[in-house]
Amino acid sequence: MNASTSTQEYIASSAAEVEAALRESLPVNWNMPDKLREAMMYSLEAGGKRLRPTLVLTAAEAVRDDRRAWDAAMPVACAIEMIHTYSLIHDDLPAMDDDDFRRGKPTNHKVFGEGMAILAGDGLLTHAFYAVTQTAQRGVPPETALAIASDLALLAGVSGMVGGQAADLLGEQGLTTIEQLEYIHLRKTSDLILFSVTAGARVGGATPAQLEAVGEFARKLGLAFQVQDDILDLTGDESKLGKPVQSDVQQSKVTYPYLIGLEQSRELVQRLTMEAKQALAKADLARPDRLLAIADYLVSRDH
Amino acid sequence: MNASTSTQEYIASSAAEVEAALRESLPVNWNMPDKLREAMMYSLEAGGKRLRPTLVLTAAEAVRDDRRAWDAAMPVACAIEMIHTYSLIHDDLPAMDDDDFRRGKPTNHKVFGEGMAILAGDGLLTHAFYAVTQTAQRGVPPETALAIASDLALLAGVSGMVGGQAADLLGEQGLTTIEQLEYIHLRKTSDLILFSVTAGARVGGATPAQLEAVGEFARKLGLAFQVQDDILDLTGDESKLGKPVQSDVQQSKVTYPYLIGLEQSRELVQRLTMEAKQALAKADLARPDRLLAIADYLVSRDH
């Protein structure tokens, strides 16, 4: 078993734990319409690599090498997956990207209708903050839980992901500069990765200096991740990706390969990953190995 | 000047303070698309009575009769107005109620397009939680700020307002029972009023017994408020309401007057208001008079 296989197995095993927690994240005794619950769970359970929650959990254990740090971080891991899932549901709507399929399954609004899809997204977004507040039941100090909630609102909100979505919606091929593209990528993708790593580190009890170093790691990694996504959309294997390739081209979306070419984009991914790993070395973590392995895995992934 | 005029002036003066705070609630130095900011502010500034934020501020001062309680509660007052505003933007979308006008102005999606309206709503929802975390900068203990964030997620989320919106979307005239209608009203409207009063009381430093009593006050008041809204939709003056009357009838919406008749609905409003005021008496507040006056004002309002 080589290092990459071992990392894939680690991610798969973490994903299985996250999925078990997600299934219990909406209490069964809550009085809410069945259809709403069904719509939320449909997209929450639609799979994906659960990369963001795995980064939360891994960062918590990287700072404090103790299974209890992992367990305490689980509500935050669920929260970021709810945020990611809501953003996909809203992004797929006819008024946005108008996608009929996601991960090989019909998109939320194709199954439940547009109105319910909007509400399922609103519900997941709101419930993510509930999940964050639940860390206080797991021994996380209230001021830490509050800092995580504040980070989430900033990085998933108008100064983060929602801002990126809006810039993306406004942008059109030929009109977007490399600076605008970087803004869109940083906000749409990198900010959630930044949140995941930082929030996990907070649960683990990171010092301000550690938070700064893992933050730099996450920013570089997040941008590398998005550029790699752009590359895979152009060159990837449809059956592995679970979505049509070249959908960006068909939708006239501006991407890194479009702006700087495929080879330059590949070099950029390599450089950003190296810089990310260098930043992490400065954090003096109890257990950095898994974070480093995930960084390597992300550059070499083919889906 | 009679009591009712004085209450109206109090609400108007509070609304002016809330509006000033809302204008500063999105920091000007945040890097976000201008169009997104414009779309959010368009609906935030579209007026309304600012009743929910006024309840937050009034409840804070009711528990602790000190201007500092009012000031500390202002971020929460802004938060609940952001939640209320986002719910109106999403509710007006073609996939939901499909309304072209709101408070006499074109709805958000008519001005900014559906995609941007969805994002403006998502942005306001997320930013509301950021505002709640900011109370910690105003002397509110972190565990109190966290309890407020948790309440907001519960009462504005799937077990609260979003659940009510979903039930409303699924309901159809003739199929809805009085129990279902009460569920929809409690979730869609009463829960935000419950949040406003409870969160304000928390900022004021309420004891558990006080929180329970003001909670009962708010539940009754919230339901009375919604029944009164139903009555005004049927009988009100279009120019005062700022929206077409009988829109519920035209949209085949189930309302209290439709289910139990107009006179019975009016009696229900009176009874709920009386019960609300009785509940408040048990809270032993430093300054209950403004909350009682607002309750009376809400029953007698004509818009």
Coordinates of C-alpha atoms in Angstrom, one line a residue:
Chain A
M1 CA 0.0 0.0 0.0
N2 CA 1.6 3.3 -1.1
A3 CA 1.2 6.7 0.7
S4 CA -1.5 7.9 -1.7
T5 CA -3.7 4.7 -1.2
S6 CA -3.3 5.1 2.5
T7 CA -4.4 8.8 2.3
Q8 CA -7.4 7.8 0.2
E9 CA -8.4 5.2 2.8
Y10 CA -8.0 7.7 5.6
I11 CA -10.2 10.2 3.8
A12 CA -12.8 7.4 3.0
S13 CA -12.9 6.3 6.6
S14 CA -13.3 9.9 7.9
A15 CA -16.0 10.4 5.3
A16 CA -17.9 7.4 6.6
E17 CA -17.8 8.9 10.2
V18 CA -19.0 12.2 8.9
E19 CA -21.8 10.6 7.0
A20 CA -23.0 8.8 10.1
A21 CA -22.9 12.1 12.0
L22 CA -24.8 13.9 9.2
R23 CA -27.6 11.3 9.3
E24 CA -28.1 12.2 13.0
S25 CA -27.6 15.9 12.6
L26 CA -31.4 16.7 12.1
P27 CA -33.0 15.4 15.3
V28 CA -35.8 12.9 14.5
N29 CA -38.1 14.4 17.1
W30 CA -38.0 17.9 15.6
N31 CA -41.4 19.0 14.3
M32 CA -40.8 19.9 10.6
P33 CA -42.4 19.0 7.3
D34 CA -41.3 15.5 6.1
K35 CA -40.7 16.9 2.6
L36 CA -38.3 19.5 3.9
R37 CA -36.3 16.9 5.8
E38 CA -36.3 14.7 2.8
A39 CA -35.0 17.5 0.5
M40 CA -32.2 18.4 2.9
M41 CA -31.1 14.8 3.5
Y42 CA -31.3 14.0 -0.2
S43 CA -28.5 16.5 -0.9
L44 CA -26.6 15.9 2.3
E45 CA -26.4 12.2 1.6
A46 CA -25.5 12.7 -2.1
G47 CA -21.9 11.8 -1.4
G48 CA -18.8 13.6 -2.4
K49 CA -15.4 13.2 -0.8
R50 CA -16.4 15.0 2.4
L51 CA -13.1 16.8 2.1
R52 CA -14.0 19.9 4.1
P53 CA -15.3 18.0 7.2
T54 CA -12.2 15.8 7.0
L55 CA -10.0 18.9 7.0
V56 CA -11.9 20.1 10.2
L57 CA -11.4 16.8 12.0
T58 CA -7.8 16.4 10.8
A59 CA -6.8 19.9 11.8
A60 CA -8.3 19.4 15.3
E61 CA -6.2 16.3 15.8
A62 CA -3.1 18.0 14.2
V63 CA -3.1 20.6 17.0
R64 CA -4.0 18.2 19.8
D65 CA -3.2 14.6 19.1
D66 CA -6.1 13.1 21.0
R67 CA -9.3 11.4 19.7
R68 CA -11.3 13.7 21.9
A69 CA -10.3 16.7 19.8
W70 CA -11.7 14.8 16.7
D71 CA -15.0 14.1 18.5
A72 CA -15.4 17.7 19.7
A73 CA -14.8 18.9 16.2
M74 CA -17.5 16.7 14.6
P75 CA -20.4 19.2 14.9
V76 CA -18.2 21.8 13.0
A77 CA -17.4 19.1 10.4
C78 CA -21.1 18.6 9.9
A79 CA -21.6 22.4 9.8
I80 CA -19.2 23.0 6.9
E81 CA -20.7 20.1 4.9
M82 CA -24.2 21.6 5.4
I83 CA -22.8 25.0 4.1
H84 CA -21.1 23.3 1.1
T85 CA -24.3 21.4 0.4
Y86 CA -26.6 24.4 0.6
S87 CA -24.3 26.3 -1.8
L88 CA -24.5 23.5 -4.3
I89 CA -28.3 23.3 -4.1
H90 CA -28.7 27.1 -4.6
D91 CA -25.9 27.1 -7.3
D92 CA -27.7 24.5 -9.3
L93 CA -31.0 26.4 -9.5
P94 CA -32.3 27.6 -12.9
A95 CA -31.6 31.2 -11.9
M96 CA -28.0 30.4 -11.2
D97 CA -26.1 27.6 -13.0
D98 CA -29.2 25.7 -14.1
D99 CA -27.8 22.2 -13.6
D100 CA -29.9 19.1 -13.9
F101 CA -27.4 16.7 -12.4
R102 CA -24.9 16.7 -9.5
R103 CA -22.7 13.8 -8.7
G104 CA -24.7 11.7 -11.1
K105 CA -28.0 12.3 -9.4
P106 CA -30.8 14.7 -10.4
T107 CA -30.3 18.1 -8.7
N108 CA -32.4 19.0 -5.7
H109 CA -34.9 21.3 -7.5
K110 CA -35.4 18.6 -10.2
V111 CA -36.6 16.2 -7.5
F112 CA -38.3 18.5 -5.0
G113 CA -39.2 21.6 -7.1
E114 CA -37.5 25.0 -7.0
G115 CA -39.3 26.4 -3.9
M116 CA -38.5 23.5 -1.8
A117 CA -34.9 23.5 -3.0
I118 CA -34.5 27.1 -2.0
L119 CA -35.9 26.3 1.5
A120 CA -33.7 23.2 1.8
G121 CA -30.7 25.4 1.2
D122 CA -31.9 28.0 3.6
G123 CA -32.5 25.3 6.2
L124 CA -29.0 23.8 5.8
L125 CA -27.4 27.2 6.0
T126 CA -29.2 28.0 9.2
H127 CA -28.7 24.6 10.7
A128 CA -25.0 24.8 10.2
F129 CA -24.9 27.6 12.8
Y130 CA -26.9 25.5 15.2
A131 CA -24.3 22.7 14.7
V132 CA -21.5 25.1 15.5
T133 CA -23.2 26.1 18.8
Q134 CA -23.4 22.4 19.8
T135 CA -19.6 22.2 20.2
A136 CA -20.1 23.9 23.5
Q137 CA -21.8 20.7 24.7
R138 CA -18.6 18.8 23.8
G139 CA -16.2 20.8 26.0
V140 CA -15.3 23.6 23.5
P141 CA -15.1 26.9 25.5
P142 CA -18.0 29.3 24.6
E143 CA -15.6 32.0 23.3
T144 CA -14.0 29.4 20.9
A145 CA -17.4 28.3 19.7
L146 CA -18.4 31.9 19.2
A147 CA -15.1 32.6 17.2
I148 CA -15.9 29.6 15.0
A149 CA -19.5 30.9 14.4
S150 CA -18.0 34.4 13.5
D151 CA -15.4 32.9 11.1
L152 CA -18.2 30.8 9.5
A153 CA -20.4 33.9 8.9
L154 CA -17.4 35.8 7.5
L155 CA -16.0 33.0 5.2
A156 CA -19.3 31.6 4.0
G157 CA -21.0 35.0 3.9
V158 CA -20.9 38.2 1.7
S159 CA -17.2 38.7 2.4
G160 CA -16.5 35.1 1.5
M161 CA -18.4 32.4 -0.4
V162 CA -21.6 34.3 -1.1
G163 CA -19.5 37.2 -2.4
G164 CA -17.7 34.8 -4.7
Q165 CA -21.0 33.3 -6.0
A166 CA -22.2 36.8 -6.7
A167 CA -19.0 37.8 -8.6
D168 CA -19.3 34.5 -10.5
L169 CA -22.9 35.2 -11.5
L170 CA -21.9 38.7 -12.6
G171 CA -18.8 37.6 -14.5
E172 CA -18.8 36.7 -18.2
Q173 CA -16.1 35.1 -20.3
G174 CA -13.8 37.7 -21.9
L175 CA -14.7 40.3 -19.3
T176 CA -13.0 38.7 -16.3
T177 CA -9.4 39.4 -15.5
I178 CA -7.0 37.0 -13.7
E179 CA -7.5 39.2 -10.5
Q180 CA -11.3 38.8 -10.7
L181 CA -10.9 35.1 -11.3
E182 CA -8.7 34.7 -8.3
Y183 CA -11.2 36.7 -6.2
I184 CA -14.0 34.3 -7.3
H185 CA -11.9 31.2 -6.6
L186 CA -10.7 32.5 -3.3
R187 CA -14.2 33.4 -2.2
K188 CA -16.1 30.5 -3.7
T189 CA -13.8 27.6 -2.7
S190 CA -10.7 28.6 -0.8
D191 CA -12.6 30.4 2.0
L192 CA -14.5 27.2 3.0
I193 CA -11.2 25.3 3.1
L194 CA -9.7 28.1 5.2
F195 CA -12.7 27.9 7.5
S196 CA -12.4 24.1 7.8
V197 CA -8.7 24.1 8.7
T198 CA -8.9 27.1 11.0
A199 CA -12.1 26.0 12.8
G200 CA -10.6 22.5 13.4
A201 CA -7.4 24.1 14.8
R202 CA -9.5 26.3 17.1
V203 CA -11.3 23.2 18.5
G204 CA -7.9 21.6 19.0
G205 CA -6.8 24.7 21.1
A206 CA -4.5 26.3 18.6
T207 CA -2.4 29.4 19.6
P208 CA -2.7 32.6 17.6
A209 CA 0.6 31.8 15.9
Q210 CA -0.6 28.3 15.0
L211 CA -3.9 29.7 13.7
E212 CA -1.9 32.1 11.4
A213 CA 0.3 29.3 10.0
V214 CA -2.5 26.9 9.4
G215 CA -4.5 29.7 7.8
E216 CA -1.7 30.3 5.3
F217 CA -1.6 26.6 4.6
A218 CA -5.3 26.5 4.0
R219 CA -5.4 29.6 1.7
K220 CA -2.8 28.1 -0.6
L221 CA -4.3 24.7 -0.5
G222 CA -7.8 26.1 -1.3
L223 CA -6.6 27.9 -4.4
A224 CA -4.7 24.9 -5.6
F225 CA -7.8 22.8 -5.1
Q226 CA -9.9 25.1 -7.2
V227 CA -7.3 25.3 -10.0
Q228 CA -7.1 21.5 -10.0
D229 CA -11.0 21.4 -10.3
D230 CA -10.8 23.7 -13.4
I231 CA -8.1 21.4 -14.9
L232 CA -10.2 18.3 -14.2
D233 CA -13.3 19.9 -15.8
L234 CA -11.3 20.3 -19.0
T235 CA -9.3 17.0 -19.0
G236 CA -11.0 14.6 -16.5
D237 CA -12.9 11.4 -16.9
E238 CA -16.6 11.9 -16.8
S239 CA -17.4 8.6 -15.1
K240 CA -15.0 9.5 -12.3
L241 CA -16.1 13.1 -11.9
G242 CA -19.8 12.2 -11.8
K243 CA -20.6 15.2 -14.0
P244 CA -20.1 16.1 -17.7
V245 CA -16.6 17.4 -18.5
Q246 CA -16.1 20.7 -20.3
S247 CA -19.3 22.0 -18.6
D248 CA -17.3 25.2 -17.8
V249 CA -16.5 25.6 -21.5
Q250 CA -20.1 25.0 -22.5
Q251 CA -21.3 27.5 -19.9
S252 CA -18.7 30.1 -21.1
K253 CA -17.2 30.1 -17.6
V254 CA -13.8 31.7 -17.1
T255 CA -11.3 29.2 -15.7
Y256 CA -7.5 29.1 -15.0
P257 CA -6.8 26.9 -18.1
Y258 CA -8.8 29.4 -20.2
L259 CA -6.9 32.4 -18.9
I260 CA -3.3 31.1 -18.4
G261 CA -3.3 27.8 -20.3
L262 CA -3.3 24.2 -19.1
E263 CA 0.4 23.7 -18.5
Q264 CA 0.7 26.9 -16.5
S265 CA -2.3 25.9 -14.5
R266 CA -0.7 22.6 -13.6
E267 CA 2.5 24.3 -12.6
L268 CA 0.5 26.7 -10.4
V269 CA -1.2 23.8 -8.6
Q270 CA 2.3 22.3 -7.9
R271 CA 3.7 25.6 -6.7
L272 CA 0.7 26.4 -4.4
T273 CA 0.8 23.0 -2.9
M274 CA 4.5 23.3 -2.1
E275 CA 4.0 26.7 -0.5
A276 CA 1.1 25.4 1.5
K277 CA 3.2 22.6 3.0
Q278 CA 6.0 25.1 3.8
A279 CA 3.5 27.3 5.6
L280 CA 2.3 24.3 7.7
A281 CA 5.8 23.5 8.8
K282 CA 5.8 26.9 10.7
A283 CA 2.8 25.8 12.8
D284 CA 4.8 23.4 14.9
L285 CA 1.8 21.0 15.2
A286 CA 1.6 17.9 17.3
R287 CA 0.6 15.8 14.3
P288 CA 1.0 17.5 10.9
D289 CA 1.4 14.3 8.8
R290 CA -2.3 13.8 7.8
L291 CA -2.7 17.5 6.7
L292 CA 0.4 17.2 4.6
A293 CA -0.8 13.9 3.1
I294 CA -4.2 15.4 2.2
A295 CA -2.4 18.3 0.5
D296 CA -0.4 15.8 -1.7
Y297 CA -3.5 13.8 -2.4
L298 CA -5.4 16.9 -3.6
V299 CA -2.8 17.7 -6.3
S300 CA -2.7 14.1 -7.6
R301 CA -6.4 13.4 -7.6
D302 CA -8.2 12.6 -10.9
H303 CA -11.7 13.4 -9.6
Chain B
M1 CA -51.2 62.8 23.0
N2 CA -52.9 59.5 23.9
A3 CA -51.2 56.2 24.8
S4 CA -51.4 54.8 21.3
T5 CA -49.8 57.8 19.7
S6 CA -47.1 57.7 22.2
T7 CA -46.4 54.0 21.4
Q8 CA -46.4 54.7 17.7
E9 CA -43.8 57.5 18.3
Y10 CA -41.7 55.2 20.4
I11 CA -41.8 52.5 17.7
A12 CA -40.9 55.1 15.0
S13 CA -38.0 56.5 17.0
S14 CA -36.7 53.0 17.7
A15 CA -37.1 52.2 14.0
A16 CA -35.0 55.2 13.1
E17 CA -32.2 54.0 15.4
V18 CA -32.4 50.5 13.9
E19 CA -32.2 51.9 10.4
A20 CA -29.1 53.9 11.2
A21 CA -27.5 50.8 12.6
L22 CA -28.6 48.7 9.6
R23 CA -26.9 51.2 7.2
E24 CA -23.6 50.5 9.0
S25 CA -24.1 46.8 9.4
L26 CA -22.2 45.9 6.2
P27 CA -18.7 47.3 6.7
V28 CA -17.8 49.6 3.8
N29 CA -14.3 48.2 3.6
W30 CA -15.4 44.7 3.0
N31 CA -14.4 43.4 -0.4
M32 CA -17.6 42.2 -2.1
P33 CA -19.4 42.8 -5.4
D34 CA -21.2 46.2 -5.4
K35 CA -24.3 44.6 -6.9
L36 CA -24.6 42.2 -4.0
R37 CA -24.3 45.0 -1.5
E38 CA -26.8 47.1 -3.4
A39 CA -29.3 44.2 -3.6
M40 CA -29.0 43.5 0.2
M41 CA -29.4 47.1 1.1
Y42 CA -32.3 47.7 -1.3
S43 CA -34.4 45.3 0.8
L44 CA -32.9 46.1 4.2
E45 CA -33.8 49.8 3.6
A46 CA -37.2 49.1 2.2
G47 CA -38.9 50.1 5.4
G48 CA -41.5 48.4 7.4
K49 CA -42.2 49.0 11.1
R50 CA -39.0 47.4 12.3
L51 CA -41.2 45.7 14.9
R52 CA -38.9 42.7 15.6
P53 CA -35.8 44.8 16.3
T54 CA -37.8 47.1 18.4
L55 CA -38.9 44.1 20.5
V56 CA -35.3 43.0 20.9
L57 CA -34.3 46.5 22.2
T58 CA -37.4 46.9 24.3
A59 CA -37.0 43.5 25.9
A60 CA -33.4 44.2 26.8
E61 CA -34.3 47.5 28.5
A62 CA -37.4 45.8 30.1
V63 CA -35.1 43.4 32.0
R64 CA -32.3 45.9 32.8
D65 CA -33.5 49.5 32.8
D66 CA -30.3 50.9 31.4
R67 CA -29.5 52.5 28.1
R68 CA -26.4 50.2 27.9
A69 CA -28.7 47.2 27.6
W70 CA -30.4 48.8 24.6
D71 CA -27.0 49.5 22.9
A72 CA -25.6 46.0 23.6
A73 CA -28.8 44.5 22.0
M74 CA -28.5 46.6 18.8
P75 CA -26.5 43.9 16.8
V76 CA -29.2 41.4 17.6
A77 CA -31.8 43.9 16.6
C78 CA -30.1 44.2 13.2
A79 CA -29.7 40.4 13.0
I80 CA -33.4 39.7 13.3
E81 CA -34.2 42.4 10.7
M82 CA -31.7 40.7 8.3
I83 CA -33.4 37.4 8.9
H84 CA -36.9 38.9 8.4
T85 CA -35.7 40.6 5.2
Y86 CA -34.0 37.6 3.7
S87 CA -37.2 35.5 4.3
L88 CA -39.2 38.2 2.4
I89 CA -36.8 38.2 -0.5
H90 CA -36.9 34.4 -0.9
D91 CA -40.6 34.3 -0.2
D92 CA -41.3 36.7 -3.0
L93 CA -39.4 34.6 -5.6
P94 CA -41.3 33.2 -8.6
A95 CA -40.8 29.7 -7.2
M96 CA -42.4 30.7 -4.0
D97 CA -45.2 33.4 -3.7
D98 CA -44.2 35.1 -7.0
D99 CA -44.8 38.7 -5.8
D100 CA -43.8 41.7 -7.9
F101 CA -44.3 44.3 -5.2
R102 CA -43.4 44.5 -1.5
R103 CA -44.1 47.6 0.6
G104 CA -45.0 49.5 -2.6
K105 CA -41.6 48.8 -4.3
P106 CA -40.7 46.2 -6.9
T107 CA -39.5 43.0 -5.2
N108 CA -35.8 42.3 -5.0
H109 CA -35.7 39.8 -7.9
K110 CA -37.7 42.2 -10.1
V111 CA -34.8 44.7 -9.7
F112 CA -31.7 42.6 -9.4
G113 CA -32.7 39.3 -11.1
E114 CA -33.6 36.0 -9.5
G115 CA -30.0 34.7 -9.0
M116 CA -28.8 37.9 -7.2
A117 CA -32.0 37.9 -5.1
I118 CA -31.3 34.3 -3.9
L119 CA -27.7 35.4 -3.1
A120 CA -28.8 38.6 -1.4
G121 CA -31.1 36.4 0.8
D122 CA -28.3 33.9 1.5
G123 CA -26.0 36.9 2.4
L124 CA -28.4 38.5 4.8
L125 CA -29.1 35.1 6.5
T126 CA -25.4 34.4 7.0
H127 CA -24.6 38.0 8.0
A128 CA -27.3 37.9 10.7
F129 CA -25.2 35.3 12.6
Y130 CA -22.1 37.5 12.2
A131 CA -24.1 40.4 13.8
V132 CA -25.1 38.1 16.8
T133 CA -21.4 37.2 17.4
Q134 CA -20.6 41.0 17.5
T135 CA -22.6 41.4 20.8
A136 CA -19.5 39.9 22.5
Q137 CA -17.7 43.2 21.6
R138 CA -20.4 45.0 23.6
G139 CA -20.0 43.3 26.9
V140 CA -22.4 40.4 26.4
P141 CA -20.8 37.3 27.9
P142 CA -19.8 34.7 25.2
E143 CA -22.1 32.0 26.6
T144 CA -25.0 34.5 26.3
A145 CA -24.1 35.4 22.7
L146 CA -23.8 31.7 21.9
A147 CA -27.2 31.0 23.4
I148 CA -28.7 33.7 21.2
A149 CA -27.0 32.3 18.1
S150 CA -28.4 28.8 19.0
D151 CA -31.9 30.3 19.5
L152 CA -31.7 32.1 16.2
A153 CA -30.7 28.9 14.4
L154 CA -33.6 27.0 16.0
L155 CA -36.3 29.6 15.6
A156 CA -35.4 30.9 12.1
G157 CA -34.4 27.4 10.9
V158 CA -36.0 24.1 10.0
S159 CA -37.7 23.7 13.4
G160 CA -38.9 27.3 13.1
M161 CA -39.4 29.8 10.3
V162 CA -38.0 27.7 7.4
G163 CA -40.2 24.8 8.6
G164 CA -43.2 27.1 8.5
Q165 CA -42.3 28.4 5.0
A166 CA -42.0 24.8 3.8
A167 CA -45.4 23.8 5.3
D168 CA -46.9 27.0 3.8
L169 CA -45.5 26.0 0.4
L170 CA -46.9 22.5 0.7
G171 CA -50.3 23.6 2.0
E172 CA -53.3 24.2 -0.2
Q173 CA -56.7 25.7 0.6
G174 CA -59.2 23.1 1.6
L175 CA -56.4 20.7 2.6
T176 CA -55.2 22.6 5.6
T177 CA -56.6 22.1 9.1
I178 CA -56.6 24.6 11.9
E179 CA -53.8 22.7 13.5
Q180 CA -51.7 22.9 10.4
L181 CA -52.5 26.6 10.0
E182 CA -51.4 27.2 13.6
Y183 CA -48.2 25.3 12.9
I184 CA -47.5 27.5 9.9
H185 CA -48.3 30.7 11.7
L186 CA -46.3 29.8 14.8
R187 CA -43.3 28.8 12.7
K188 CA -43.5 31.6 10.1
T189 CA -44.2 34.5 12.3
S190 CA -44.4 33.8 16.0
D191 CA -41.0 32.1 16.2
L192 CA -39.2 35.3 15.1
I193 CA -41.1 37.3 17.6
L194 CA -40.3 34.7 20.3
F195 CA -36.6 35.0 19.3
S196 CA -36.7 38.9 19.4
V197 CA -38.2 39.1 22.9
T198 CA -36.1 36.2 24.3
A199 CA -32.8 37.4 22.8
G200 CA -33.4 40.9 24.0
A201 CA -34.1 39.6 27.5
R202 CA -30.9 37.5 27.4
V203 CA -28.9 40.6 26.5
G204 CA -30.5 42.3 29.5
G205 CA -29.4 39.4 31.7
A206 CA -32.7 37.7 32.3
T207 CA -33.0 34.8 34.8
P208 CA -34.3 31.4 33.6
A209 CA -37.7 32.2 35.1
Q210 CA -37.9 35.6 33.4
L211 CA -36.9 34.0 30.1
E212 CA -39.8 31.5 30.5
A213 CA -42.3 34.2 31.2
V214 CA -41.2 36.6 28.4
G215 CA -41.2 33.5 26.1
E216 CA -44.9 32.8 26.9
F217 CA -45.7 36.5 26.3
A218 CA -43.9 36.4 22.9
R219 CA -45.6 33.2 21.7
K220 CA -49.1 34.6 22.4
L221 CA -48.2 37.9 20.9
G222 CA -46.7 36.4 17.8
L223 CA -49.8 34.4 17.1
A224 CA -52.0 37.4 17.7
F225 CA -49.8 39.4 15.3
Q226 CA -50.2 36.9 12.5
V227 CA -54.0 36.5 13.0
Q228 CA -54.2 40.3 12.9
D229 CA -52.2 40.3 9.6
D230 CA -54.7 37.8 8.1
I231 CA -57.6 40.1 9.2
L232 CA -55.9 43.1 7.7
D233 CA -55.2 41.3 4.4
L234 CA -59.0 40.8 4.1
T235 CA -60.3 44.1 5.4
G236 CA -57.4 46.6 5.4
D237 CA -56.7 49.7 3.4
E238 CA -54.4 49.0 0.5
S239 CA -52.7 52.4 0.7
K240 CA -51.8 51.9 4.3
L241 CA -50.7 48.3 3.9
G242 CA -48.5 49.0 0.9
K243 CA -49.7 45.8 -0.8
P244 CA -52.8 44.6 -2.5
V245 CA -55.5 43.5 -0.1
Q246 CA -57.1 40.1 -0.5
S247 CA -53.9 38.8 -1.9
D248 CA -54.3 35.7 0.3
V249 CA -57.7 35.0 -1.2
Q250 CA -56.4 35.4 -4.7
Q251 CA -53.5 33.1 -4.0
S252 CA -55.9 30.6 -2.4
K253 CA -54.0 30.9 0.9
V254 CA -55.5 29.4 4.0
T255 CA -56.0 32.1 6.7
Y256 CA -57.7 32.4 10.1
P257 CA -60.7 34.4 8.8
Y258 CA -61.1 31.7 6.1
L259 CA -61.1 28.9 8.6
I260 CA -62.9 30.3 11.6
G261 CA -64.6 33.5 10.3
L262 CA -63.7 37.2 10.7
E263 CA -65.4 37.8 14.0
Q264 CA -63.9 34.7 15.7
S265 CA -60.5 35.8 14.4
R266 CA -61.0 39.2 16.0
E267 CA -61.9 37.7 19.3
L268 CA -58.9 35.4 19.1
V269 CA -56.6 38.4 18.7
Q270 CA -58.1 40.0 21.7
R271 CA -57.8 36.9 23.8
L272 CA -54.2 36.1 22.8
T273 CA -53.2 39.7 23.6
M274 CA -54.8 39.5 27.0
E275 CA -53.1 36.2 27.8
A276 CA -49.7 37.6 26.5
K277 CA -50.0 40.5 28.9
Q278 CA -50.9 38.2 31.8
A279 CA -47.8 36.1 31.1
L280 CA -45.6 39.1 31.1
A281 CA -46.8 40.1 34.6
K282 CA -45.2 36.9 35.9
A283 CA -41.7 38.0 34.6
D284 CA -41.2 40.7 37.3
L285 CA -39.4 43.0 34.9
A286 CA -37.7 46.2 35.8
R287 CA -39.6 48.0 33.1
P288 CA -42.5 46.1 31.5
D289 CA -44.5 49.2 30.3
R290 CA -43.1 49.4 26.8
L291 CA -43.6 45.8 26.0
L292 CA -47.2 46.0 27.2
A293 CA -47.8 49.1 25.1
I294 CA -46.4 47.4 22.0
A295 CA -48.8 44.4 22.6
D296 CA -51.8 46.8 22.8
Y297 CA -50.6 48.7 19.7
L298 CA -50.3 45.5 17.7
V299 CA -54.0 44.6 18.3
S300 CA -55.3 48.0 17.3
R301 CA -53.0 48.6 14.3
D302 CA -54.6 49.1 10.9
H303 CA -51.5 48.3 8.8

